[in-house]
Amino acid sequence: LPMPLDAACNPLIVVTRPSNQNACEYAKLSLAVWRARPDAFREFDDWLFAPANVPALPAARLKAESLVGKDPLARAINEVWVAAQVRTDVLLYQANARAINNGHLPQLMLGDAIISGTINNLEDLLRLVERHTGLRASLEGKPSGTIP
């Protein structure tokens, strides 16, 4: 779920860091891409986060339009669903941050557990899934290493 660390839409953020400027708008834009054309989302997300600094908002909008079309993007970004999803994501983040007294991202919810912070490799992720859900996972025949 997109999590804008931007005071414009996230009440837990008192001062928006320069690196999170317009995060609410980027989240809406990303969700609109997903809503308009789900198969284009990964390409947009990869493009958005590939450089060291996120591309400017107008460039991001142009990229989104090139992937899904100008009109479909405009329709999607104006859907009530997009704004409601951002609000839901923020509320979930707030509830998790309060529950574990930690607002670090990413947050992973498994069963009743909330895990925050980076999970460095597939083995660690599978151990967490097994511990908190009871599901058994096997890496037999699968490559190990970092999570892409």
PDB file of C-alpha atoms in Angstrom, residues 106-111 113-139 143-148:
ATOM      1  CA  PRO A 106       7.878  -1.034   5.368  1.00  0.00           C
ATOM      2  CA  GLN A 107       5.298  -2.599   7.622  1.00  0.00           C
ATOM      3  CA  LEU A 108       4.248  -6.202   7.150  1.00  0.00           C
ATOM      4  CA  MET A 109       1.143  -7.607   8.799  1.00  0.00           C
ATOM      5  CA  LEU A 110       1.138 -11.348   9.363  1.00  0.00           C
ATOM      6  CA  GLY A 111      -1.681 -12.723  11.441  1.00  0.00           C
ATOM      7  CA  ALA A 113       1.876  -9.476  14.177  1.00  0.00           C
ATOM      8  CA  ILE A 114       3.135  -6.215  12.728  1.00  0.00           C
ATOM      9  CA  ILE A 115       6.728  -6.299  11.536  1.00  0.00           C
ATOM     10  CA  SER A 116       8.375  -3.024  10.599  1.00  0.00           C
ATOM     11  CA  GLY A 117      11.601  -2.311   8.810  1.00  0.00           C
ATOM     12  CA  THR A 118      13.525  -3.983   6.053  1.00  0.00           C
ATOM     13  CA  ILE A 119      13.494  -7.742   5.546  1.00  0.00           C
ATOM     14  CA  ASN A 120      16.799  -8.480   3.873  1.00  0.00           C
ATOM     15  CA  ASN A 121      16.326 -11.864   2.285  1.00  0.00           C
ATOM     16  CA  LEU A 122      13.803 -14.463   1.271  1.00  0.00           C
ATOM     17  CA  GLU A 123      14.780 -16.867   4.037  1.00  0.00           C
ATOM     18  CA  ASP A 124      14.006 -14.268   6.724  1.00  0.00           C
ATOM     19  CA  LEU A 125      10.671 -13.473   5.091  1.00  0.00           C
ATOM     20  CA  LEU A 126       9.688 -17.137   4.949  1.00  0.00           C
ATOM     21  CA  ARG A 127      10.658 -17.613   8.616  1.00  0.00           C
ATOM     22  CA  LEU A 128       8.425 -14.673   9.565  1.00  0.00           C
ATOM     23  CA  VAL A 129       5.532 -16.062   7.523  1.00  0.00           C
ATOM     24  CA  GLU A 130       5.922 -19.462   9.163  1.00  0.00           C
ATOM     25  CA  ARG A 131       6.254 -18.030  12.690  1.00  0.00           C
ATOM     26  CA  HIS A 132       3.269 -15.701  12.459  1.00  0.00           C
ATOM     27  CA  THR A 133       0.865 -17.655  10.257  1.00  0.00           C
ATOM     28  CA  GLY A 134       1.743 -21.284  10.814  1.00  0.00           C
ATOM     29  CA  LEU A 135       2.134 -21.759   7.061  1.00  0.00           C
ATOM     30  CA  ARG A 136       5.072 -23.867   5.929  1.00  0.00           C
ATOM     31  CA  ALA A 137       7.222 -22.578   3.094  1.00  0.00           C
ATOM     32  CA  SER A 138      10.078 -24.284   1.336  1.00  0.00           C
ATOM     33  CA  LEU A 139      12.977 -22.894  -0.624  1.00  0.00           C
ATOM     34  CA  PRO A 143      16.996 -19.440  -5.584  1.00  0.00           C
ATOM     35  CA  SER A 144      17.856 -17.745  -2.309  1.00  0.00           C
ATOM     36  CA  GLY A 145      19.225 -14.299  -1.694  1.00  0.00           C
ATOM     37  CA  THR A 146      17.840 -10.825  -1.469  1.00  0.00           C
ATOM     38  CA  ILE A 147      14.230  -9.999  -2.193  1.00  0.00           C
ATOM     39  CA  PRO A 148      13.872  -8.147  -5.503  1.00  0.00           C
TER      40      PRO A 148
END
